[in-house]
């Protein structure tokens, strides 16, 4: 990983590279923050921890771009172990720089 000085860069995991050779990164939903930009979802507009389900910490996020999962929506409630591709952390820009 690069020598980025963003305070949350340590939460990202390297996840290979795209077809142009640019590094890709991912992180769990529990590490996201409002303003982060995700691959395929756009910016995170809202993010919060919600009531646990079946012993799992759960998080709700609203994103800039709707996705079809299983219906078309931009609001997702997911357990803490779900990973998302990160294009940019809030306030810093591309994590590979």
GROMACS .gro file of C-alpha atoms in nm:
model
   97
    1UNK     CA    1   0.000   0.000   0.000
    2UNK     CA    2   0.106   0.355  -0.052
    3UNK     CA    3   0.217   0.594   0.217
    4UNK     CA    4  -0.121   0.768   0.245
    5UNK     CA    5  -0.168   0.973   0.560
    6UNK     CA    6  -0.545   0.926   0.586
    7UNK     CA    7  -0.631   0.823   0.946
    8UNK     CA    8  -0.844   0.529   0.826
    9UNK     CA    9  -0.615   0.390   0.553
   10UNK     CA   10  -0.510   0.106   0.785
   11UNK     CA   11  -0.868  -0.031   0.763
   12UNK     CA   12  -0.832  -0.106   0.391
   13UNK     CA   13  -0.714  -0.437   0.251
   14UNK     CA   14  -0.541  -0.470  -0.086
   15UNK     CA   15  -0.771  -0.657  -0.326
   16UNK     CA   16  -0.567  -0.708  -0.642
   17UNK     CA   17  -0.568  -0.462  -0.928
   18UNK     CA   18  -0.806  -0.348  -1.198
   19UNK     CA   19  -0.749  -0.419  -1.568
   20UNK     CA   20  -0.537  -0.104  -1.598
   21UNK     CA   21  -0.302  -0.216  -1.321
   22UNK     CA   22  -0.433   0.030  -1.062
   23UNK     CA   23  -0.454  -0.120  -0.708
   24UNK     CA   24  -0.798  -0.208  -0.570
   25UNK     CA   25  -0.894  -0.194  -0.203
   26UNK     CA   26  -1.177  -0.330   0.009
   27UNK     CA   27  -1.302  -0.299   0.365
   28UNK     CA   28  -1.584  -0.426   0.583
   29UNK     CA   29  -1.907  -0.226   0.606
   30UNK     CA   30  -1.830  -0.163   0.974
   31UNK     CA   31  -1.527   0.048   0.869
   32UNK     CA   32  -1.714   0.275   0.627
   33UNK     CA   33  -1.802   0.638   0.687
   34UNK     CA   34  -2.028   0.898   0.528
   35UNK     CA   35  -1.852   1.039   0.223
   36UNK     CA   36  -1.655   0.725   0.131
   37UNK     CA   37  -1.692   0.629  -0.236
   38UNK     CA   38  -1.760   0.263  -0.313
   39UNK     CA   39  -1.721   0.070  -0.638
   40UNK     CA   40  -2.063   0.044  -0.804
   41UNK     CA   41  -2.246   0.230  -0.526
   42UNK     CA   42  -2.103   0.582  -0.535
   43UNK     CA   43  -2.078   0.789  -0.219
   44UNK     CA   44  -2.206   0.669   0.117
   45UNK     CA   45  -2.474   0.926   0.207
   46UNK     CA   46  -2.585   0.777   0.541
   47UNK     CA   47  -2.421   0.515   0.763
   48UNK     CA   48  -2.514   0.385   1.107
   49UNK     CA   49  -2.501   0.078   1.326
   50UNK     CA   50  -2.846  -0.073   1.383
   51UNK     CA   51  -2.987  -0.345   1.610
   52UNK     CA   52  -2.799  -0.679   1.593
   53UNK     CA   53  -2.960  -0.977   1.422
   54UNK     CA   54  -2.881  -1.338   1.516
   55UNK     CA   55  -2.574  -1.224   1.709
   56UNK     CA   56  -2.427  -1.022   1.419
   57UNK     CA   57  -2.353  -0.650   1.435
   58UNK     CA   58  -2.562  -0.488   1.161
   59UNK     CA   59  -2.503  -0.166   0.968
   60UNK     CA   60  -2.732   0.042   0.750
   61UNK     CA   61  -2.602   0.254   0.467
   62UNK     CA   62  -2.765   0.467   0.201
   63UNK     CA   63  -2.563   0.511  -0.117
   64UNK     CA   64  -2.561   0.754  -0.407
   65UNK     CA   65  -2.647   0.493  -0.674
   66UNK     CA   66  -2.925   0.234  -0.637
   67UNK     CA   67  -2.844  -0.133  -0.694
   68UNK     CA   68  -3.066  -0.430  -0.763
   69UNK     CA   69  -3.030  -0.648  -0.455
   70UNK     CA   70  -3.282  -0.828  -0.450
   71UNK     CA   71  -3.494  -0.525  -0.548
   72UNK     CA   72  -3.372  -0.188  -0.675
   73UNK     CA   73  -3.269   0.021  -0.374
   74UNK     CA   74  -2.998   0.247  -0.240
   75UNK     CA   75  -3.054   0.151   0.126
   76UNK     CA   76  -2.877  -0.159   0.257
   77UNK     CA   77  -2.870  -0.331   0.597
   78UNK     CA   78  -2.579  -0.573   0.616
   79UNK     CA   79  -2.384  -0.768   0.879
   80UNK     CA   80  -2.040  -0.641   0.982
   81UNK     CA   81  -1.851  -0.910   0.788
   82UNK     CA   82  -1.965  -0.789   0.441
   83UNK     CA   83  -1.687  -0.631   0.232
   84UNK     CA   84  -1.716  -0.347  -0.022
   85UNK     CA   85  -1.469  -0.219  -0.281
   86UNK     CA   86  -1.342   0.127  -0.181
   87UNK     CA   87  -1.250   0.383  -0.445
   88UNK     CA   88  -1.199   0.681  -0.216
   89UNK     CA   89  -1.204   0.757   0.156
   90UNK     CA   90  -1.393   1.065   0.269
   91UNK     CA   91  -1.173   1.372   0.263
   92UNK     CA   92  -0.865   1.209   0.112
   93UNK     CA   93  -0.927   1.088  -0.239
   94UNK     CA   94  -0.795   0.773  -0.403
   95UNK     CA   95  -0.646   0.540  -0.134
   96UNK     CA   96  -0.364   0.432  -0.368
   97UNK     CA   97  -0.207   0.780  -0.365
   0.00000   0.00000   0.00000
